[in-house]
């Protein structure tokens, strides 16, 4: 399985991540990737980036940096009521919007609460991808949500960082990936790197994807053609020519 882009990485704009945007691109190029996405946390997290970061990142994306195509993005927070933590005027300038649950701003009451808020978020046109859905703390009705992803044009992320950082993710991710296969929902494989040396490492994620027998042609970052088509589809941009 060949993954050519790492589209969920953090930079030291947040204090809990340690590399610069340029270091992430250099590391991506060095490990043989064609594209790197910069997706810092939304402003609701104490350590998230401000709207200034996302405004500037979206408007000043040079297209290519240190040999890789640069994807400007964000990892938004899904809030307690299913809303998100950045306004559309900033999101519309970005290439990629990943939305995730984080304990610091979302306190799951039970499985129904998480499921209800995902049903709210899934209708939000600004969200492209759901990040690290396999988190044990945020369990939901997998079949209910995955079966609706294509209707609302949502991609499911398989997050390599989860297998180290979020216990239970291996079992949950396998179940989620099998449902993605059943409903032909595209997935995206990312490192969620918080330091440049983690960029391009997807080994644990790939092992689970292979175990599920998920088809490579549905992975949006498994070839440059697929990635190019994906961004044309969601944002009307040609990432190779801008
Ligand atoms: Zn996250
Ligand atoms: Zn992240």
PDB file of C-alpha atoms and ligand atoms in Angstrom:
ATOM      1  CA  UNK A   1       0.000   0.000   0.000  1.00  0.00           C
ATOM      2  CA  UNK A   2       1.397   3.339  -1.038  1.00  0.00           C
ATOM      3  CA  UNK A   3       0.459   6.527   0.835  1.00  0.00           C
ATOM      4  CA  UNK A   4       1.777   9.616  -0.952  1.00  0.00           C
ATOM      5  CA  UNK A   5       0.543  12.392   1.323  1.00  0.00           C
ATOM      6  CA  UNK A   6       0.362  13.048   5.043  1.00  0.00           C
ATOM      7  CA  UNK A   7      -2.553  15.435   5.457  1.00  0.00           C
ATOM      8  CA  UNK A   8      -2.869  15.733   9.238  1.00  0.00           C
ATOM      9  CA  UNK A   9       0.200  17.226  10.927  1.00  0.00           C
ATOM     10  CA  UNK A  10       0.702  19.812  13.671  1.00  0.00           C
ATOM     11  CA  UNK A  11       3.311  22.543  13.979  1.00  0.00           C
ATOM     12  CA  UNK A  12       4.832  24.503  16.843  1.00  0.00           C
ATOM     13  CA  UNK A  13       2.217  27.210  16.435  1.00  0.00           C
ATOM     14  CA  UNK A  14       0.869  25.080  19.314  1.00  0.00           C
ATOM     15  CA  UNK A  15       3.044  24.460  22.345  1.00  0.00           C
ATOM     16  CA  UNK A  16       2.308  20.724  22.362  1.00  0.00           C
ATOM     17  CA  UNK A  17       3.866  20.268  18.897  1.00  0.00           C
ATOM     18  CA  UNK A  18       7.522  20.817  18.157  1.00  0.00           C
ATOM     19  CA  UNK A  19       8.375  21.463  14.497  1.00  0.00           C
ATOM     20  CA  UNK A  20       7.847  24.327  12.115  1.00  0.00           C
ATOM     21  CA  UNK A  21       5.739  24.213   8.968  1.00  0.00           C
ATOM     22  CA  UNK A  22       8.933  24.193   6.904  1.00  0.00           C
ATOM     23  CA  UNK A  23      10.430  21.337   8.948  1.00  0.00           C
ATOM     24  CA  UNK A  24       7.266  19.300   8.351  1.00  0.00           C
ATOM     25  CA  UNK A  25       7.562  19.852   4.596  1.00  0.00           C
ATOM     26  CA  UNK A  26      11.275  18.979   4.590  1.00  0.00           C
ATOM     27  CA  UNK A  27      10.574  15.785   6.553  1.00  0.00           C
ATOM     28  CA  UNK A  28       7.754  14.872   4.152  1.00  0.00           C
ATOM     29  CA  UNK A  29      10.030  15.324   1.162  1.00  0.00           C
ATOM     30  CA  UNK A  30      12.810  13.333   2.803  1.00  0.00           C
ATOM     31  CA  UNK A  31      10.553  10.351   3.481  1.00  0.00           C
ATOM     32  CA  UNK A  32       9.276  10.426  -0.110  1.00  0.00           C
ATOM     33  CA  UNK A  33       5.846  12.041   0.220  1.00  0.00           C
ATOM     34  CA  UNK A  34       4.381  14.227  -2.522  1.00  0.00           C
ATOM     35  CA  UNK A  35       2.163  16.353  -0.265  1.00  0.00           C
ATOM     36  CA  UNK A  36       1.988  17.487   3.357  1.00  0.00           C
ATOM     37  CA  UNK A  37      -1.041  18.984   5.094  1.00  0.00           C
ATOM     38  CA  UNK A  38      -0.726  21.452   7.962  1.00  0.00           C
ATOM     39  CA  UNK A  39      -3.729  21.024  10.270  1.00  0.00           C
ATOM     40  CA  UNK A  40      -3.342  22.744  13.597  1.00  0.00           C
ATOM     41  CA  UNK A  41      -6.067  22.625  16.227  1.00  0.00           C
ATOM     42  CA  UNK A  42      -8.976  25.029  16.082  1.00  0.00           C
ATOM     43  CA  UNK A  43      -9.146  27.962  18.535  1.00  0.00           C
ATOM     44  CA  UNK A  44     -11.427  26.310  21.119  1.00  0.00           C
ATOM     45  CA  UNK A  45      -8.532  24.252  22.487  1.00  0.00           C
ATOM     46  CA  UNK A  46      -6.345  26.143  24.928  1.00  0.00           C
ATOM     47  CA  UNK A  47      -3.346  25.279  22.760  1.00  0.00           C
ATOM     48  CA  UNK A  48      -5.148  25.773  19.440  1.00  0.00           C
ATOM     49  CA  UNK A  49      -4.150  28.324  16.801  1.00  0.00           C
ATOM     50  CA  UNK A  50      -6.011  31.603  16.429  1.00  0.00           C
ATOM     51  CA  UNK A  51      -8.108  32.601  13.428  1.00  0.00           C
ATOM     52  CA  UNK A  52      -5.124  34.699  12.260  1.00  0.00           C
ATOM     53  CA  UNK A  53      -3.109  31.538  11.631  1.00  0.00           C
ATOM     54  CA  UNK A  54      -5.815  29.937   9.510  1.00  0.00           C
ATOM     55  CA  UNK A  55      -6.561  33.137   7.610  1.00  0.00           C
ATOM     56  CA  UNK A  56      -2.898  33.572   6.737  1.00  0.00           C
ATOM     57  CA  UNK A  57      -2.257  29.891   5.969  1.00  0.00           C
ATOM     58  CA  UNK A  58      -5.185  29.773   3.594  1.00  0.00           C
ATOM     59  CA  UNK A  59      -4.373  32.990   1.775  1.00  0.00           C
ATOM     60  CA  UNK A  60      -0.586  32.604   1.578  1.00  0.00           C
ATOM     61  CA  UNK A  61      -0.220  28.966   0.606  1.00  0.00           C
ATOM     62  CA  UNK A  62       2.655  28.966  -1.936  1.00  0.00           C
ATOM     63  CA  UNK A  63       1.407  25.680  -3.444  1.00  0.00           C
ATOM     64  CA  UNK A  64       4.705  23.882  -3.087  1.00  0.00           C
ATOM     65  CA  UNK A  65       7.354  24.051  -0.371  1.00  0.00           C
ATOM     66  CA  UNK A  66      10.629  22.108  -0.061  1.00  0.00           C
ATOM     67  CA  UNK A  67       9.561  19.698  -2.790  1.00  0.00           C
ATOM     68  CA  UNK A  68       6.086  18.811  -1.512  1.00  0.00           C
ATOM     69  CA  UNK A  69       2.650  20.163  -2.343  1.00  0.00           C
ATOM     70  CA  UNK A  70       1.438  22.118   0.666  1.00  0.00           C
ATOM     71  CA  UNK A  71      -2.140  21.572   1.787  1.00  0.00           C
ATOM     72  CA  UNK A  72      -3.505  24.248   4.098  1.00  0.00           C
ATOM     73  CA  UNK A  73      -5.885  22.836   6.638  1.00  0.00           C
ATOM     74  CA  UNK A  74      -7.270  22.731  10.137  1.00  0.00           C
ATOM     75  CA  UNK A  75      -8.255  20.150  12.726  1.00  0.00           C
ATOM     76  CA  UNK A  76     -11.481  21.659  13.993  1.00  0.00           C
ATOM     77  CA  UNK A  77     -13.135  20.772  17.262  1.00  0.00           C
ATOM     78  CA  UNK A  78     -16.617  19.327  17.318  1.00  0.00           C
ATOM     79  CA  UNK A  79     -18.140  21.134  20.272  1.00  0.00           C
ATOM     80  CA  UNK A  80     -20.599  19.947  22.919  1.00  0.00           C
ATOM     81  CA  UNK A  81     -23.603  20.940  20.774  1.00  0.00           C
ATOM     82  CA  UNK A  82     -22.229  19.564  17.483  1.00  0.00           C
ATOM     83  CA  UNK A  83     -21.086  22.989  16.278  1.00  0.00           C
ATOM     84  CA  UNK A  84     -17.502  23.768  15.200  1.00  0.00           C
ATOM     85  CA  UNK A  85     -14.970  26.291  16.510  1.00  0.00           C
ATOM     86  CA  UNK A  86     -14.124  28.447  13.488  1.00  0.00           C
ATOM     87  CA  UNK A  87     -16.286  30.557  11.201  1.00  0.00           C
ATOM     88  CA  UNK A  88     -16.880  29.727   7.552  1.00  0.00           C
ATOM     89  CA  UNK A  89     -15.073  32.886   6.351  1.00  0.00           C
ATOM     90  CA  UNK A  90     -11.769  31.357   7.537  1.00  0.00           C
ATOM     91  CA  UNK A  91     -12.537  27.768   6.592  1.00  0.00           C
ATOM     92  CA  UNK A  92     -13.399  28.650   3.015  1.00  0.00           C
ATOM     93  CA  UNK A  93      -9.787  29.746   2.374  1.00  0.00           C
ATOM     94  CA  UNK A  94      -8.382  26.418   3.530  1.00  0.00           C
ATOM     95  CA  UNK A  95      -7.921  23.303   1.385  1.00  0.00           C
ATOM     96  CA  UNK A  96      -8.909  20.741   3.983  1.00  0.00           C
ATOM     97  CA  UNK A  97     -11.122  20.728   7.062  1.00  0.00           C
ATOM     98  CA  UNK A  98     -10.781  17.798   9.447  1.00  0.00           C
ATOM     99  CA  UNK A  99     -13.171  17.733  12.420  1.00  0.00           C
ATOM    100  CA  UNK A 100     -12.396  15.754  15.581  1.00  0.00           C
ATOM    101  CA  UNK A 101     -13.580  15.196  19.123  1.00  0.00           C
ATOM    102  CA  UNK A 102     -11.197  16.295  21.898  1.00  0.00           C
ATOM    103  CA  UNK A 103     -11.866  15.725  25.583  1.00  0.00           C
ATOM    104  CA  UNK A 104     -10.800  19.252  26.518  1.00  0.00           C
ATOM    105  CA  UNK A 105     -13.838  20.779  24.787  1.00  0.00           C
ATOM    106  CA  UNK A 106     -16.284  17.897  24.449  1.00  0.00           C
ATOM    107  CA  UNK A 107     -17.446  15.884  27.467  1.00  0.00           C
ATOM    108  CA  UNK A 108     -19.295  12.832  26.135  1.00  0.00           C
ATOM    109  CA  UNK A 109     -22.305  12.027  28.312  1.00  0.00           C
ATOM    110  CA  UNK A 110     -22.897   8.680  26.619  1.00  0.00           C
ATOM    111  CA  UNK A 111     -22.858   6.954  23.230  1.00  0.00           C
ATOM    112  CA  UNK A 112     -26.126   8.645  22.199  1.00  0.00           C
ATOM    113  CA  UNK A 113     -24.707  12.095  22.916  1.00  0.00           C
ATOM    114  CA  UNK A 114     -21.669  11.479  20.694  1.00  0.00           C
ATOM    115  CA  UNK A 115     -23.884   9.999  17.996  1.00  0.00           C
ATOM    116  CA  UNK A 116     -26.327  12.915  18.083  1.00  0.00           C
ATOM    117  CA  UNK A 117     -23.525  15.461  17.746  1.00  0.00           C
ATOM    118  CA  UNK A 118     -21.969  13.531  14.854  1.00  0.00           C
ATOM    119  CA  UNK A 119     -25.358  13.556  13.158  1.00  0.00           C
ATOM    120  CA  UNK A 120     -25.332  17.323  13.642  1.00  0.00           C
ATOM    121  CA  UNK A 121     -21.753  17.745  12.369  1.00  0.00           C
ATOM    122  CA  UNK A 122     -22.196  15.461   9.358  1.00  0.00           C
ATOM    123  CA  UNK A 123     -24.597  17.954   7.773  1.00  0.00           C
ATOM    124  CA  UNK A 124     -22.007  20.770   8.058  1.00  0.00           C
ATOM    125  CA  UNK A 125     -20.783  21.461   4.526  1.00  0.00           C
ATOM    126  CA  UNK A 126     -17.515  22.976   5.786  1.00  0.00           C
ATOM    127  CA  UNK A 127     -16.277  19.654   7.170  1.00  0.00           C
ATOM    128  CA  UNK A 128     -14.461  17.336   4.756  1.00  0.00           C
ATOM    129  CA  UNK A 129     -13.039  14.635   7.016  1.00  0.00           C
ATOM    130  CA  UNK A 130     -13.821  13.139  10.430  1.00  0.00           C
ATOM    131  CA  UNK A 131     -10.569  12.722  12.372  1.00  0.00           C
ATOM    132  CA  UNK A 132      -9.600   9.796  14.658  1.00  0.00           C
ATOM    133  CA  UNK A 133     -13.130   8.384  14.959  1.00  0.00           C
ATOM    134  CA  UNK A 134     -11.915   5.192  16.654  1.00  0.00           C
ATOM    135  CA  UNK A 135     -11.298   6.880  19.997  1.00  0.00           C
ATOM    136  CA  UNK A 136     -12.748   4.658  22.755  1.00  0.00           C
ATOM    137  CA  UNK A 137     -13.853   7.701  24.783  1.00  0.00           C
ATOM    138  CA  UNK A 138     -16.069   8.887  21.920  1.00  0.00           C
ATOM    139  CA  UNK A 139     -17.853   5.691  20.897  1.00  0.00           C
ATOM    140  CA  UNK A 140     -20.952   6.127  18.745  1.00  0.00           C
ATOM    141  CA  UNK A 141     -23.230   4.054  16.530  1.00  0.00           C
ATOM    142  CA  UNK A 142     -20.646   3.282  13.858  1.00  0.00           C
ATOM    143  CA  UNK A 143     -23.091   1.896  11.307  1.00  0.00           C
ATOM    144  CA  UNK A 144     -25.493   4.838  11.660  1.00  0.00           C
ATOM    145  CA  UNK A 145     -22.796   7.424  10.911  1.00  0.00           C
ATOM    146  CA  UNK A 146     -20.621   5.548   8.393  1.00  0.00           C
ATOM    147  CA  UNK A 147     -23.673   4.635   6.302  1.00  0.00           C
ATOM    148  CA  UNK A 148     -24.421   8.385   5.922  1.00  0.00           C
ATOM    149  CA  UNK A 149     -20.886   9.598   5.075  1.00  0.00           C
ATOM    150  CA  UNK A 150     -21.247   9.363   1.292  1.00  0.00           C
ATOM    151  CA  UNK A 151     -24.568  11.198   1.341  1.00  0.00           C
ATOM    152  CA  UNK A 152     -22.870  14.144   3.094  1.00  0.00           C
ATOM    153  CA  UNK A 153     -19.526  13.834   1.268  1.00  0.00           C
ATOM    154  CA  UNK A 154     -17.469  12.978   4.353  1.00  0.00           C
ATOM    155  CA  UNK A 155     -14.193  11.048   4.374  1.00  0.00           C
ATOM    156  CA  UNK A 156     -13.137   8.954   7.387  1.00  0.00           C
ATOM    157  CA  UNK A 157      -9.590   9.343   8.652  1.00  0.00           C
ATOM    158  CA  UNK A 158      -7.474   6.420   9.843  1.00  0.00           C
ATOM    159  CA  UNK A 159      -5.084   8.129  12.234  1.00  0.00           C
ATOM    160  CA  UNK A 160      -1.748   6.442  12.948  1.00  0.00           C
ATOM    161  CA  UNK A 161      -1.234   8.419  16.155  1.00  0.00           C
ATOM    162  CA  UNK A 162      -4.393   6.806  17.625  1.00  0.00           C
ATOM    163  CA  UNK A 163      -2.777   3.408  17.862  1.00  0.00           C
ATOM    164  CA  UNK A 164      -0.208   4.818  20.286  1.00  0.00           C
ATOM    165  CA  UNK A 165      -2.150   7.614  21.954  1.00  0.00           C
ATOM    166  CA  UNK A 166      -5.751   6.421  22.138  1.00  0.00           C
ATOM    167  CA  UNK A 167      -6.188   2.941  23.708  1.00  0.00           C
ATOM    168  CA  UNK A 168      -8.862   0.764  22.104  1.00  0.00           C
ATOM    169  CA  UNK A 169      -8.438   2.437  18.732  1.00  0.00           C
ATOM    170  CA  UNK A 170      -7.150  -0.734  17.035  1.00  0.00           C
ATOM    171  CA  UNK A 171     -10.377  -2.688  17.665  1.00  0.00           C
ATOM    172  CA  UNK A 172     -12.646   0.303  16.979  1.00  0.00           C
ATOM    173  CA  UNK A 173     -10.777   1.338  13.825  1.00  0.00           C
ATOM    174  CA  UNK A 174     -11.008  -2.168  12.408  1.00  0.00           C
ATOM    175  CA  UNK A 175     -14.768  -2.096  12.871  1.00  0.00           C
ATOM    176  CA  UNK A 176     -15.035   1.384  11.350  1.00  0.00           C
ATOM    177  CA  UNK A 177     -12.849   0.485   8.346  1.00  0.00           C
ATOM    178  CA  UNK A 178     -14.916  -2.642   7.681  1.00  0.00           C
ATOM    179  CA  UNK A 179     -18.044  -0.464   7.624  1.00  0.00           C
ATOM    180  CA  UNK A 180     -16.314   2.000   5.287  1.00  0.00           C
ATOM    181  CA  UNK A 181     -15.607  -0.948   3.003  1.00  0.00           C
ATOM    182  CA  UNK A 182     -19.235  -2.101   3.216  1.00  0.00           C
ATOM    183  CA  UNK A 183     -20.615   1.363   2.363  1.00  0.00           C
ATOM    184  CA  UNK A 184     -17.726   2.306  -0.002  1.00  0.00           C
ATOM    185  CA  UNK A 185     -16.846   5.345   2.102  1.00  0.00           C
ATOM    186  CA  UNK A 186     -13.421   6.792   1.160  1.00  0.00           C
ATOM    187  CA  UNK A 187     -10.764   6.936   3.852  1.00  0.00           C
ATOM    188  CA  UNK A 188      -7.649   9.059   4.374  1.00  0.00           C
ATOM    189  CA  UNK A 189      -4.521   7.750   6.138  1.00  0.00           C
ATOM    190  CA  UNK A 190      -2.639  10.289   8.257  1.00  0.00           C
ATOM    191  CA  UNK A 191       0.114  10.361  10.882  1.00  0.00           C
ATOM    192  CA  UNK A 192      -1.242  13.201  13.088  1.00  0.00           C
ATOM    193  CA  UNK A 193       2.439  14.032  13.619  1.00  0.00           C
ATOM    194  CA  UNK A 194       3.324  16.453  16.418  1.00  0.00           C
ATOM    195  CA  UNK A 195       7.014  16.422  15.457  1.00  0.00           C
ATOM    196  CA  UNK A 196       8.549  16.248  11.992  1.00  0.00           C
ATOM    197  CA  UNK A 197      10.168  12.845  12.591  1.00  0.00           C
ATOM    198  CA  UNK A 198       6.659  11.288  12.771  1.00  0.00           C
ATOM    199  CA  UNK A 199       5.645  12.595   9.337  1.00  0.00           C
ATOM    200  CA  UNK A 200       4.918   9.844   6.822  1.00  0.00           C
ATOM    201  CA  UNK A 201       4.695   7.062   9.409  1.00  0.00           C
ATOM    202  CA  UNK A 202       1.467   5.145   8.847  1.00  0.00           C
ATOM    203  CA  UNK A 203       2.601   1.594   9.681  1.00  0.00           C
ATOM    204  CA  UNK A 204      -0.005   0.828  12.383  1.00  0.00           C
ATOM    205  CA  UNK A 205      -2.838   2.370  10.363  1.00  0.00           C
ATOM    206  CA  UNK A 206      -1.879   0.423   7.227  1.00  0.00           C
ATOM    207  CA  UNK A 207      -1.782  -2.856   9.177  1.00  0.00           C
ATOM    208  CA  UNK A 208      -5.412  -2.361  10.295  1.00  0.00           C
ATOM    209  CA  UNK A 209      -6.525  -1.270   6.814  1.00  0.00           C
ATOM    210  CA  UNK A 210      -4.962  -4.389   5.306  1.00  0.00           C
ATOM    211  CA  UNK A 211      -6.528  -6.569   8.000  1.00  0.00           C
ATOM    212  CA  UNK A 212      -9.938  -5.150   7.028  1.00  0.00           C
ATOM    213  CA  UNK A 213      -9.265  -5.891   3.345  1.00  0.00           C
ATOM    214  CA  UNK A 214     -10.100  -2.283   2.478  1.00  0.00           C
ATOM    215  CA  UNK A 215      -9.541  -1.428  -1.221  1.00  0.00           C
ATOM    216  CA  UNK A 216      -6.586   0.875  -1.973  1.00  0.00           C
ATOM    217  CA  UNK A 217      -8.483   2.678  -4.749  1.00  0.00           C
ATOM    218  CA  UNK A 218     -10.844   4.201  -2.149  1.00  0.00           C
ATOM    219  CA  UNK A 219      -7.983   5.737  -0.133  1.00  0.00           C
ATOM    220  CA  UNK A 220      -7.859   9.376  -1.225  1.00  0.00           C
ATOM    221  CA  UNK A 221      -4.138   9.812  -0.488  1.00  0.00           C
ATOM    222  CA  UNK A 222      -2.941   6.566  -2.070  1.00  0.00           C
ATOM    223  CA  UNK A 223      -1.936   8.182  -5.387  1.00  0.00           C
ATOM    224  CA  UNK A 224      -1.338  11.688  -6.696  1.00  0.00           C
ATOM    225  CA  UNK A 225      -4.148  11.283  -9.247  1.00  0.00           C
ATOM    226  CA  UNK A 226      -6.606  10.386  -6.503  1.00  0.00           C
ATOM    227  CA  UNK A 227      -5.452  13.249  -4.314  1.00  0.00           C
ATOM    228  CA  UNK A 228      -5.650  15.733  -7.174  1.00  0.00           C
ATOM    229  CA  UNK A 229      -9.171  14.532  -8.016  1.00  0.00           C
ATOM    230  CA  UNK A 230     -10.188  14.761  -4.358  1.00  0.00           C
ATOM    231  CA  UNK A 231      -9.244  18.444  -4.008  1.00  0.00           C
ATOM    232  CA  UNK A 232     -10.849  19.280  -7.345  1.00  0.00           C
ATOM    233  CA  UNK A 233     -13.990  17.625  -6.019  1.00  0.00           C
ATOM    234  CA  UNK A 234     -14.160  19.208  -2.554  1.00  0.00           C
ATOM    235  CA  UNK A 235     -12.704  22.671  -3.218  1.00  0.00           C
ATOM    236  CA  UNK A 236     -12.475  23.024  -6.984  1.00  0.00           C
ATOM    237  CA  UNK A 237      -8.701  23.503  -6.762  1.00  0.00           C
ATOM    238  CA  UNK A 238      -5.908  21.801  -8.691  1.00  0.00           C
ATOM    239  CA  UNK A 239      -3.201  21.316  -6.053  1.00  0.00           C
ATOM    240  CA  UNK A 240      -0.595  20.646  -8.753  1.00  0.00           C
ATOM    241  CA  UNK A 241      -1.200  23.911 -10.578  1.00  0.00           C
ATOM    242  CA  UNK A 242      -1.916  26.981  -8.472  1.00  0.00           C
TER     243      UNK A 242
HETATM  244 ZN1  LIG B   1      -7.018  15.353  17.278  1.00  0.00          ZN
HETATM  245 ZN1  LIG B   2      -4.250  16.124  15.317  1.00  0.00          ZN
END
